[in-house]
Coordinates of C-alpha atoms in Angstrom, one line a residue:
M6 CA 0.0 0.0 0.0
K7 CA 1.3 3.5 -0.9
R8 CA 1.9 6.1 1.8
L9 CA -0.5 9.1 1.8
T10 CA 1.0 12.4 3.0
A11 CA -0.5 15.6 4.3
F12 CA -2.7 14.1 7.0
S13 CA -2.6 14.6 10.8
L14 CA -5.1 14.1 13.6
L15 CA -5.6 14.0 17.4
M16 CA -9.1 13.1 18.7
F17 CA -10.9 11.8 21.7
L18 CA -14.4 11.2 22.8
T19 CA -16.1 12.5 25.9
A20 CA -19.7 12.1 27.2
A21 CA -20.0 15.7 28.3
G22 CA -23.2 17.6 27.9
T23 CA -25.7 14.7 28.3
V24 CA -29.2 16.1 28.3
S25 CA -32.8 14.8 28.6
A26 CA -33.0 14.4 24.8
G27 CA -30.8 11.4 25.1
T28 CA -27.7 12.9 23.5
V29 CA -24.0 12.8 24.1
T30 CA -21.3 15.1 22.8
Q31 CA -18.4 13.8 20.9
T32 CA -15.3 16.1 21.0
I33 CA -12.7 15.8 18.3
E34 CA -9.5 17.8 18.3
L35 CA -8.5 18.8 14.7
R36 CA -5.0 19.7 13.7
P37 CA -4.2 22.0 10.7
G38 CA -4.2 20.0 7.5
W39 CA -5.9 16.7 7.0
N40 CA -7.7 14.7 9.7
A41 CA -9.3 11.3 9.6
I42 CA -12.1 11.1 12.0
H43 CA -14.8 8.6 13.0
V44 CA -18.2 10.2 14.0
E45 CA -19.9 8.1 16.6
V46 CA -23.2 10.0 17.1
E47 CA -26.1 11.1 14.9
P48 CA -25.9 14.9 15.0
E49 CA -29.0 16.7 16.1
V50 CA -28.6 18.8 13.0
N51 CA -26.7 16.7 10.5
A52 CA -26.1 19.3 7.7
I53 CA -22.4 19.6 7.2
E54 CA -22.3 23.4 7.2
Q55 CA -24.0 23.3 10.6
V56 CA -21.8 20.5 12.1
F57 CA -18.6 22.4 11.1
A58 CA -20.1 25.9 11.7
G59 CA -17.4 28.3 13.0
L60 CA -14.5 26.1 11.9
P61 CA -12.1 27.0 9.0
V62 CA -12.9 23.8 7.1
A63 CA -11.6 23.6 3.5
S64 CA -13.3 20.3 2.7
V65 CA -14.9 17.2 4.1
W66 CA -14.8 13.8 2.5
R67 CA -16.6 10.5 2.9
W68 CA -15.8 7.3 1.2
I69 CA -19.0 5.4 0.1
P70 CA -17.6 2.2 -1.4
D71 CA -19.1 0.3 -4.3
D72 CA -18.1 -3.1 -5.7
R73 CA -14.8 -1.9 -7.0
P74 CA -11.5 -2.3 -5.1
V75 CA -10.3 0.5 -2.9
S76 CA -8.2 3.1 -4.7
F77 CA -5.5 4.7 -2.5
I78 CA -4.3 8.2 -3.3
Q79 CA -1.1 10.2 -3.1
D80 CA -2.4 13.7 -3.0
P81 CA -6.0 14.3 -1.9
D82 CA -6.0 17.9 -3.1
E83 CA -5.8 16.7 -6.7
E84 CA -7.2 13.1 -6.7
L85 CA -10.1 12.7 -4.4
M86 CA -12.6 14.4 -6.8
T87 CA -11.5 12.1 -9.6
I88 CA -11.9 8.8 -7.8
D89 CA -15.2 6.9 -7.7
G90 CA -16.6 6.3 -4.2
W91 CA -15.4 9.6 -2.7
Y92 CA -18.0 12.3 -2.0
G93 CA -17.0 15.8 -0.9
Y94 CA -18.2 19.0 0.7
F95 CA -16.8 22.5 0.1
P96 CA -17.9 25.6 2.0
P97 CA -20.0 28.0 -0.1
E98 CA -17.2 30.6 -0.1
R99 CA -14.8 28.3 -1.8
P100 CA -14.8 28.2 -5.6
E101 CA -15.0 24.4 -5.5
S102 CA -18.4 24.6 -3.8
I103 CA -20.2 23.9 -7.1
L104 CA -18.7 20.4 -6.9
T105 CA -20.2 19.6 -3.5
N106 CA -22.1 16.2 -3.5
L107 CA -21.8 15.4 0.3
Y108 CA -24.4 17.2 2.5
T109 CA -24.8 15.4 5.8
I110 CA -22.8 13.9 8.6
D111 CA -24.0 10.5 9.9
A112 CA -23.3 8.3 12.9
N113 CA -20.7 5.5 12.8
Q114 CA -19.0 6.9 9.7
P115 CA -15.4 7.9 8.9
Y116 CA -14.6 11.3 7.3
L117 CA -11.5 13.1 6.0
V118 CA -11.5 16.7 7.1
R119 CA -9.1 19.3 5.9
L120 CA -8.6 22.2 8.3
Q121 CA -7.2 25.5 7.2
G122 CA -5.0 27.8 9.3
S123 CA -2.1 27.0 11.7
S124 CA -3.9 26.4 15.0
P125 CA -5.7 23.3 16.3
R126 CA -9.5 23.6 16.6
T127 CA -12.1 21.7 18.5
L128 CA -15.1 20.0 16.8
E129 CA -18.0 19.2 19.1
I130 CA -20.8 17.0 17.7
T131 CA -23.9 16.6 19.9
G132 CA -26.2 13.8 18.9
R133 CA -27.8 10.5 19.5
P134 CA -25.9 7.2 19.4
A135 CA -27.2 4.7 16.8
L136 CA -26.5 1.0 17.3
R137 CA -25.7 -0.2 13.7
P138 CA -23.8 -3.4 12.8
M139 CA -20.4 -3.1 11.2
R140 CA -20.3 -4.3 7.5
W141 CA -17.0 -5.4 6.3
R142 CA -15.8 -5.5 2.6
S143 CA -14.6 -9.0 1.8
D144 CA -10.9 -9.3 0.8
G145 CA -10.4 -5.6 0.8
F146 CA -9.7 -2.5 2.9
Q147 CA -12.3 -0.6 5.0
L148 CA -12.0 2.9 6.3
T149 CA -13.5 2.8 9.7
G150 CA -13.3 3.5 13.4
F151 CA -14.2 1.6 16.6
P152 CA -16.4 2.2 19.6
V153 CA -13.8 2.1 22.3
E154 CA -13.8 3.5 25.9
P155 CA -12.0 6.8 26.2
G156 CA -9.1 6.5 28.6
N157 CA -9.1 2.7 28.4
E158 CA -8.5 2.1 24.8
P159 CA -7.6 -1.5 23.8
T160 CA -4.7 -2.5 21.5
F161 CA -5.3 -3.5 18.0
G162 CA -4.2 -7.0 18.8
S163 CA -6.7 -7.5 21.7
W164 CA -9.5 -5.9 19.6
F165 CA -9.1 -8.3 16.7
A166 CA -8.1 -11.4 18.7
G167 CA -11.5 -13.0 18.2
S168 CA -11.7 -12.4 14.4
D169 CA -9.9 -14.8 12.0
A170 CA -10.6 -12.4 9.2
H171 CA -8.7 -9.5 10.8
E172 CA -6.1 -11.0 13.2
G173 CA -2.7 -10.4 11.7
Q174 CA -4.0 -8.4 8.8
V175 CA -2.7 -5.0 7.6
I176 CA -3.9 -1.9 9.4
F177 CA -2.9 1.7 8.5
R178 CA -3.1 4.7 10.7
L179 CA -1.8 8.3 10.5
D180 CA 1.4 9.0 12.3
D181 CA 2.5 12.3 13.8
N182 CA 4.1 13.3 10.4
G183 CA 0.7 13.0 8.7
Q184 CA 1.5 9.8 6.8
W185 CA -0.4 6.6 6.5
V186 CA 1.8 3.9 8.1
A187 CA 1.3 0.3 8.9
V188 CA 0.6 -0.7 12.5
T189 CA 3.6 -2.9 13.2
R190 CA 3.1 -3.6 16.9
P191 CA -0.6 -4.5 17.2
Q192 CA -0.1 -5.8 20.7
V193 CA 1.2 -2.5 21.9
E194 CA -0.4 0.2 19.8
R195 CA -3.8 1.3 20.9
I196 CA -7.0 2.2 19.1
R197 CA -8.0 5.8 19.6
S198 CA -11.5 6.8 20.2
G199 CA -12.8 8.8 17.2
E200 CA -10.0 8.0 14.9
A201 CA -10.4 6.3 11.5
Y202 CA -8.1 3.5 10.1
W203 CA -7.7 1.5 6.9
V204 CA -8.3 -2.1 7.9
Y205 CA -7.9 -5.2 5.7
T206 CA -10.4 -8.0 5.9
K207 CA -9.4 -11.5 4.6
G208 CA -12.4 -13.3 3.3
R209 CA -15.9 -12.6 4.8
S210 CA -16.5 -11.3 8.2
E211 CA -19.4 -10.3 10.5
F212 CA -17.1 -9.4 13.4
Q213 CA -18.6 -6.7 15.6
G214 CA -15.7 -6.3 18.1
P215 CA -14.8 -8.0 21.3
L216 CA -18.1 -6.8 22.8
S217 CA -21.1 -7.3 20.5
V218 CA -24.5 -5.8 21.3
E219 CA -27.4 -6.7 19.0
L220 CA -31.0 -5.5 18.9
D221 CA -33.8 -7.5 17.3
F222 CA -34.6 -4.4 15.1
G223 CA -33.9 -0.7 15.0
E224 CA -31.0 1.3 16.3
R225 CA -32.3 2.2 19.8
L226 CA -34.4 0.8 22.6
D227 CA -37.5 2.9 21.7
F228 CA -40.4 1.9 23.9
G229 CA -42.7 4.6 22.5
A230 CA -46.0 5.1 24.3
S231 CA -47.1 1.5 24.3
V232 CA -44.2 -1.0 24.3
A233 CA -43.4 -2.3 27.8
R234 CA -40.6 -4.7 27.1
D235 CA -37.7 -5.1 24.7
S236 CA -34.4 -7.0 24.7
L237 CA -30.9 -7.0 23.3
V238 CA -28.2 -9.6 23.2
V239 CA -24.7 -9.1 24.6
R240 CA -21.9 -11.4 23.2
N241 CA -18.4 -11.9 24.5
R242 CA -15.9 -12.3 21.5
S243 CA -12.9 -11.0 23.4
G244 CA -11.2 -14.3 24.1
V245 CA -11.3 -13.8 27.9
S246 CA -14.0 -13.8 30.5
N247 CA -15.7 -10.3 30.8
E248 CA -17.3 -8.4 33.6
I249 CA -20.0 -6.6 31.6
R250 CA -20.9 -3.2 33.1
I251 CA -24.2 -1.4 32.4
R252 CA -24.1 2.3 33.3
R253 CA -26.8 4.9 33.0
L254 CA -25.5 8.3 31.9
D255 CA -27.0 11.4 33.5
A256 CA -30.2 12.8 32.0
D257 CA -32.6 15.5 33.1
V258 CA -35.5 13.1 32.7
P259 CA -34.3 9.6 33.2
V260 CA -36.1 6.6 31.9
P261 CA -37.4 4.3 34.7
L262 CA -35.8 1.3 33.2
A263 CA -36.1 -2.2 34.7
L264 CA -34.1 -5.4 34.0
G265 CA -35.8 -8.7 34.0
T266 CA -34.2 -11.3 36.3
R267 CA -35.4 -14.9 36.3
D268 CA -35.4 -16.9 39.5
E269 CA -34.1 -20.3 38.5
E270 CA -35.8 -22.0 41.5
T271 CA -39.3 -20.6 41.1
G272 CA -39.2 -19.8 37.4
E273 CA -40.6 -16.3 38.1
T274 CA -39.2 -13.1 36.6
E275 CA -38.6 -10.1 38.8
W276 CA -38.2 -6.6 37.3
P277 CA -36.0 -4.5 39.6
V278 CA -35.2 -0.9 38.4
I279 CA -31.7 -0.7 37.1
P280 CA -29.4 1.3 39.4
D281 CA -27.0 3.9 38.0
E282 CA -24.5 1.1 37.5
T283 CA -24.7 -2.7 37.5
S284 CA -22.6 -5.6 36.2
F285 CA -22.6 -9.3 35.5
S286 CA -20.1 -11.9 34.4
L287 CA -20.0 -13.2 30.8
P288 CA -17.7 -16.2 30.0
V289 CA -15.7 -16.5 26.8
D290 CA -17.8 -16.9 23.6
E291 CA -21.1 -16.8 25.5
S292 CA -24.0 -14.5 25.2
R293 CA -26.8 -13.1 27.4
T294 CA -30.1 -11.7 26.5
L295 CA -31.0 -8.7 28.5
R296 CA -34.7 -8.1 28.9
F297 CA -35.5 -4.5 29.6
G298 CA -38.8 -3.0 30.7
V299 CA -40.0 0.6 31.3
R300 CA -42.1 1.5 34.3
R301 CA -44.3 4.2 32.9
S302 CA -46.1 4.5 36.2
E303 CA -42.8 6.1 37.5
L304 CA -42.4 8.3 34.4
F305 CA -43.6 11.7 35.4
A306 CA -42.9 13.5 32.0
N307 CA -44.6 12.9 28.7
N308 CA -41.3 11.9 27.1
A309 CA -37.9 10.7 28.4
S310 CA -34.7 9.7 26.8
Q311 CA -31.4 8.5 28.3
I312 CA -28.1 6.9 27.2
I313 CA -26.9 3.6 28.7
E314 CA -23.3 2.5 28.3
I315 CA -22.4 -1.2 28.0
S316 CA -18.7 -1.9 28.4
N317 CA -16.5 -5.0 29.1
G318 CA -13.7 -3.5 31.1
F319 CA -11.2 -4.1 28.3
G320 CA -11.8 -1.0 26.3
S321 CA -14.9 -2.0 24.3
R322 CA -18.1 0.0 24.9
K323 CA -21.5 0.6 23.2
L324 CA -23.8 3.6 23.7
I325 CA -27.5 2.9 23.4
E326 CA -30.3 5.4 23.5
V327 CA -33.3 4.4 25.5
S328 CA -36.5 6.4 25.1
A329 CA -40.1 6.1 26.4
A330 CA -43.3 8.2 26.3
V331 CA -46.5 8.3 28.2
F332 CA -49.7 7.8 26.2
Q333 CA -51.5 11.0 25.7
P334 CA -55.0 10.7 24.4
P335 CA -55.1 12.3 20.9
S336 CA -58.6 13.7 21.3
A337 CA -59.3 16.6 23.6
A338 CA -60.7 15.8 27.0
T339 CA -64.4 15.4 26.8
Q340 CA -66.9 16.9 29.2
S341 CA -68.1 14.4 31.8
R342 CA -71.4 12.8 30.9
K343 CA -72.5 13.3 34.5
G344 CA -72.7 17.1 34.4
A345 CA -72.1 19.3 37.4
S346 CA -72.9 16.6 39.9
G347 CA -70.5 14.0 38.4
M348 CA -67.0 12.9 39.4
M349 CA -65.4 15.5 37.2
A350 CA -67.2 18.3 38.9
A351 CA -66.2 16.8 42.3
G352 CA -62.6 17.1 41.4
R353 CA -62.0 13.4 41.2
A354 CA -61.3 11.9 37.7
T355 CA -59.4 9.1 36.2
D356 CA -56.0 10.2 34.8
P357 CA -56.4 10.5 31.0
R358 CA -53.1 8.6 30.6
F359 CA -55.2 5.5 31.4
A360 CA -57.4 6.1 28.4
G361 CA -58.0 3.1 26.2
L362 CA -59.6 -0.4 26.2
W363 CA -58.9 -2.7 29.1
L364 CA -59.6 -6.4 29.2
G365 CA -59.5 -8.3 32.4
V366 CA -60.8 -11.0 34.7
A367 CA -62.5 -10.8 38.1
T368 CA -61.8 -14.0 39.9
I369 CA -64.5 -15.0 42.5
E370 CA -62.9 -16.6 45.5
E371 CA -65.5 -16.2 48.3
V372 CA -69.3 -16.2 48.4
S373 CA -71.6 -15.6 51.4
M374 CA -74.0 -18.3 52.7
A375 CA -77.3 -16.9 51.6
Q376 CA -79.4 -19.8 52.8
T377 CA -78.4 -18.9 56.4
G378 CA -78.5 -15.2 55.9
G379 CA -74.8 -14.8 56.0
V380 CA -73.3 -11.5 54.9
V381 CA -69.6 -12.4 55.1
P382 CA -68.2 -14.2 52.1
V383 CA -66.4 -17.5 52.8
P384 CA -63.9 -19.4 50.6
T385 CA -65.3 -21.4 47.7
G386 CA -64.2 -24.8 46.6
S387 CA -62.8 -23.4 43.4
E388 CA -62.3 -20.1 41.7
F389 CA -64.8 -18.7 39.2
P390 CA -63.6 -16.2 36.5
L391 CA -65.7 -13.4 35.2
R392 CA -64.4 -11.7 32.0
M393 CA -64.5 -7.8 32.3
I394 CA -64.2 -5.1 29.6
V395 CA -63.7 -1.5 30.6
H396 CA -63.1 1.6 28.5
V397 CA -61.6 4.9 29.7
D398 CA -61.9 8.0 27.5
A399 CA -59.8 11.1 27.3
G400 CA -62.0 12.9 29.8
G401 CA -61.4 10.3 32.5
N402 CA -64.9 8.7 32.1
V403 CA -65.0 5.0 32.7
V404 CA -67.6 2.6 31.3
L405 CA -68.2 -1.1 31.6
L406 CA -68.7 -2.8 28.2
K407 CA -70.4 -6.1 27.4
E408 CA -69.2 -6.0 23.8
V409 CA -67.0 -3.9 21.6
I410 CA -65.8 -4.3 18.0
Q411 CA -62.5 -3.0 16.6
M412 CA -62.9 -1.6 13.1
W413 CA -60.9 0.6 10.7
Q414 CA -61.7 4.1 9.7
E415 CA -60.3 4.9 6.3
G416 CA -58.1 8.0 6.0
T417 CA -59.0 11.1 3.9
Y418 CA -57.1 12.8 1.2
K419 CA -56.7 16.3 -0.3
P420 CA -55.0 17.8 -3.3
D421 CA -51.3 18.3 -2.9
P422 CA -50.8 22.1 -2.6
D423 CA -47.6 21.8 -4.7
N424 CA -49.1 19.5 -7.3
P425 CA -52.9 19.5 -7.3
E426 CA -53.0 16.6 -9.8
F427 CA -52.0 14.3 -6.9
N428 CA -53.5 13.8 -3.5
V429 CA -51.8 13.7 -0.1
V430 CA -53.1 12.4 3.2
D431 CA -55.3 14.8 5.0
E432 CA -56.4 12.6 8.0
P433 CA -54.6 9.2 8.3
G434 CA -56.6 6.0 8.8
R435 CA -57.0 4.7 12.3
Y436 CA -58.6 1.9 14.3
V437 CA -61.9 2.6 16.1
L438 CA -63.9 0.9 18.8
I439 CA -67.7 0.4 18.1
T440 CA -70.3 -0.5 20.7
D441 CA -73.3 0.7 18.6
E442 CA -73.7 -1.9 15.9
S443 CA -75.8 0.4 13.7
L444 CA -72.6 2.3 13.0
L445 CA -70.7 -0.7 11.6
P446 CA -71.5 0.0 7.9
Q447 CA -69.6 3.3 8.2
Y448 CA -66.2 1.5 8.8
E449 CA -64.0 -1.2 7.3
G450 CA -62.9 -4.4 9.0
A451 CA -59.8 -4.4 11.1
I452 CA -58.4 -7.7 9.9
L453 CA -58.7 -10.1 6.9
R454 CA -60.5 -13.4 7.3
D455 CA -60.7 -15.6 4.2
G456 CA -59.7 -12.6 2.2
E457 CA -62.6 -10.4 3.6
P458 CA -62.1 -7.5 6.0
V459 CA -63.9 -8.2 9.3
G460 CA -64.0 -6.5 12.7
I461 CA -62.5 -7.9 15.9
R462 CA -65.3 -8.6 18.4
M463 CA -64.5 -8.7 22.1
S464 CA -67.4 -9.7 24.4
T465 CA -68.3 -11.2 27.7
A466 CA -71.2 -13.2 29.1
A467 CA -70.4 -12.3 32.7
Y468 CA -73.1 -9.5 32.9
D469 CA -75.7 -7.7 30.9
Y470 CA -77.6 -4.4 31.1
E471 CA -79.7 -2.1 29.0
G472 CA -77.9 -0.2 26.3
D473 CA -74.3 -0.5 25.1
E474 CA -72.3 1.1 27.9
L475 CA -72.6 1.2 31.7
E476 CA -71.1 4.2 33.4
L477 CA -68.9 3.5 36.4
E478 CA -68.3 6.0 39.3
G479 CA -64.9 6.8 40.7
V480 CA -61.3 6.6 39.7
F481 CA -59.6 4.0 37.5
G482 CA -56.0 3.2 38.4
P483 CA -53.7 2.3 41.3
G484 CA -55.2 3.5 44.5
G485 CA -58.6 4.2 42.9
L486 CA -62.1 2.9 43.5
L487 CA -64.8 2.2 40.9
T488 CA -68.4 1.3 41.5
G489 CA -71.2 0.4 39.3
S490 CA -74.8 -0.9 39.4
I491 CA -76.4 -3.3 37.0
V492 CA -80.2 -3.7 37.2
L493 CA -82.1 -6.4 35.3
D494 CA -85.8 -5.6 35.5
P495 CA -88.4 -8.4 35.3
E496 CA -88.8 -7.9 31.6
H497 CA -85.1 -7.9 30.7
S498 CA -84.3 -10.6 28.2
T499 CA -81.4 -12.0 30.3
N500 CA -83.2 -11.8 33.7
P501 CA -82.6 -15.4 35.1
F502 CA -86.2 -15.7 36.2
L503 CA -87.8 -14.9 32.9
H504 CA -88.9 -17.7 30.6
R505 CA -90.9 -16.8 27.5
F506 CA -92.5 -20.2 27.2
H507 CA -93.1 -21.2 30.8
P508 CA -96.5 -20.1 32.1
D509 CA -95.1 -19.4 35.6
H510 CA -92.2 -17.3 34.5
D511 CA -93.4 -15.3 31.4
N512 CA -94.8 -12.3 33.3
L513 CA -98.3 -12.9 31.9
D514 CA -101.6 -13.9 33.5
A515 CA -103.2 -17.2 33.0
Q516 CA -104.7 -16.1 29.7
F517 CA -101.3 -15.0 28.4
I518 CA -102.7 -11.5 27.8
N519 CA -102.1 -9.1 30.6
Y520 CA -98.8 -8.3 32.3
R521 CA -98.3 -9.9 35.7
Q522 CA -94.9 -9.8 37.3
E523 CA -93.6 -13.3 37.8
A524 CA -89.8 -12.6 37.5
F525 CA -87.9 -10.7 40.1
E526 CA -85.7 -7.7 39.6
V527 CA -82.0 -8.5 39.9
T528 CA -79.5 -6.0 41.0
R529 CA -75.7 -6.3 41.0
E530 CA -73.6 -3.8 42.9
M531 CA -70.0 -4.0 41.7
E532 CA -66.9 -2.5 43.4
F533 CA -63.3 -2.5 42.1
V534 CA -60.8 -1.5 44.7
F535 CA -57.5 -0.8 42.9
A536 CA -54.2 -1.8 44.7
S537 CA -51.4 0.7 44.9
S538 CA -48.8 -2.0 44.3
D539 CA -49.0 -5.3 42.4
P540 CA -50.8 -7.9 44.7
E541 CA -48.8 -10.6 43.0
G542 CA -45.6 -8.9 44.2
N543 CA -43.5 -9.1 41.0
E544 CA -44.3 -5.6 39.7
S545 CA -43.9 -6.2 36.0
P546 CA -42.9 -3.2 33.8
E547 CA -46.6 -2.8 32.8
W548 CA -47.8 -2.4 36.3
G549 CA -49.4 0.9 37.1
N550 CA -49.7 1.9 33.4
G551 CA -50.7 -1.0 31.2
E552 CA -51.7 -3.4 33.9
V553 CA -53.7 -2.8 37.1
A554 CA -55.2 -5.1 39.7
G555 CA -57.0 -5.2 43.0
T556 CA -59.9 -6.5 45.0
F557 CA -63.4 -7.2 43.5
N558 CA -66.6 -7.1 45.5
E559 CA -70.2 -7.6 44.5
A560 CA -73.6 -7.7 46.2
I561 CA -76.3 -9.5 44.3
S562 CA -79.9 -8.8 45.2
G563 CA -83.0 -10.5 43.9
L564 CA -81.7 -14.1 43.3
H565 CA -82.4 -15.0 46.9
R566 CA -84.4 -13.5 49.7
S567 CA -81.0 -12.6 51.2
T568 CA -78.4 -10.5 49.4
I569 CA -75.5 -12.6 48.2
F570 CA -72.1 -11.1 48.8
V571 CA -69.1 -12.2 46.7
S572 CA -65.4 -11.2 46.7
G573 CA -62.2 -12.0 44.9
S574 CA -59.6 -10.3 42.9
F575 CA -59.3 -8.6 39.5
R576 CA -56.6 -7.8 37.0
F577 CA -56.9 -5.6 33.9
R578 CA -54.5 -5.1 31.0
R579 CA -54.7 -2.3 28.4
V580 CA -55.0 -3.8 24.9
L581 CA -55.7 -0.7 22.8
N582 CA -54.8 3.0 23.2
I583 CA -58.0 4.2 21.6
D584 CA -59.6 6.9 23.8
Q585 CA -63.0 7.2 22.1
L586 CA -66.0 5.0 21.4
N587 CA -68.1 5.0 18.2
Q588 CA -66.0 7.7 16.5

C-alpha cells in the first residue's frame, strides 16, 4: 500500500453535555491539515455546514464504497474528486463549492476533514448514538473507526483477537508526520476513540468487536408510548471472561428502566429498576439476552430519553439510546357525561393517561352463605372467572362494556398544494372501537379473514344491562375505586327468572294476555378497589400503566331473599390505546 502524505489528527471522545433528549457530545481535536475522524453519534442537525459551523474547514470527504476495489491516493487535493466512491463538501465561499455532493454527517461513519489555518481547533458534535452493525468488505480495505472506551482504549491485537478475518491483517493509521503507516506492533499500539483507520479483511467477516450488542430491530431501545418490554443480546468475543458493566448516563428526565431477572428455582421473573450502575459476568464466547422494561407509572414526564453505556472492562463499549413516552389521548378531554354533579365536577377523575380499552378477569374466590342469611363471604371450593371489559376515555370517564368491536376508519385525502394533480393524506386512517352496531357499515374491517375485511369482536357473558355502555363511578388506576350498578328488570331478556315459554315465568296472566310480574328484579352492585402496588408482588414493567389489579366485591340482590355477597380479585390489561368509542 502506498503512503498518503499531508494528514494529521488528534481526537478523543467525551460524554459531556448529556441532556434529557438522550444525546452525548463527541469532542474531536482537529489539527491543521488533513484529519481522519470517526463520527460516533447522529448529529441533532446533520447538515455539514451546521456541524462544522465556525471552523475553517476547506473540505470534508466521505468514502462510500461500491463493488470496485479500494483506490489509494497520493495527493487528496488533486485526486479525491476524480476517484469513484469519494464524496466531498466544500464551504460556499470556496470556488469548488459547485462540486459539492456530500451534504450530511451520519453516525458510525469515517470522514476526511481538511482544516485550514495554523492552529488546532475543537469540533463538538452533539447527537444520539445509533447501534448499527459493522459491515466489512470481503478481501479488501475498509476505512472505519471503533467504539472504544476513552481513557481505556484497547490495543489493535486485543480488539481483533476474536476475528480470524482480521487478526494479523494489515492496518494503517496516520502518524504524527501526517503519513499513513502500517501498525507494526498491534499488541502495543492502541486504538484511539474517534480515529479512523484502513483495515484489511481477509475473506468474509461479520465481526462486531470483542463486545457485540445486538438489537432485534432498530438502532435504539425505543419503547414509545405502548411497548413495555424489549431486549438486546450481549456477546463476548474478546477471548477472555468479561465483567459486563451497564451504566446509566445522566439525564434531566431519566427513563425508569427495569431489567428482567429470572429466579431459577421458582421460574418467576422479577423486574428491579436498574441502578446507576450494575454488572454481570459473561464467560468467553457466551451471550446473554438482557430483557428491559420501562415502568411508565414512574415516568412523570410525557417523554424521556437516556443513554446507557455497556462496556466489558477491556476498552470496548457501546452507547445505546433508551426512550419512552407516556400515552397522551389524541382527542381533547371530553366533558363528563355526568354534568355538574359528576365525578369531574367533584374534582375526582381518572388520569387521562389511562385512556384506552382494558380487558381483564375478576376471579370470584369467596361467596356468602345466603341460605343462612350470612353476609360475610367464605372461601369457595374453586375459583370462578368473570371476564370484564372496561373503557376509559380522554376525559377520564369509565364505562363497563359487554361487547366492543374493533374496526378501521379509512383516511381522507386532499390535493397536494404543490401538485394539485396528486392527493396527499389529510387525515390518516385509524382503528376505532364500536359499541353501537348500527354504526358498523360506516367502517371497514380491522383484519382479513378468508380474504374479507372483518372486525375484531370482544365480548363477555359475565353480565348484561340495558344499552351499550354502563357508566362507572370513581377513579380508574392504582389507589382508585370504581363502583357500578347493574339492574335487570323483570322484563329484561337475560333476567334469570324470565322464561318466555313457561307459564309461571313469562310475566303474563293465565290467559297469556295481561302483564303480571312473575320474574324478580335482579341488582348487581360491583366494586373495584385498585391496589397501589401489584398484589402478586412481581411488579412487572406494565404495572401501574398498562396493567392494574385489586380487589373485586359484588352484592347481588333478587336471586335469593338474602343478598348474596361475593369477593375476589381482578386484573386488567390495556389492549388498545383508543380513547374514544363510536367515532
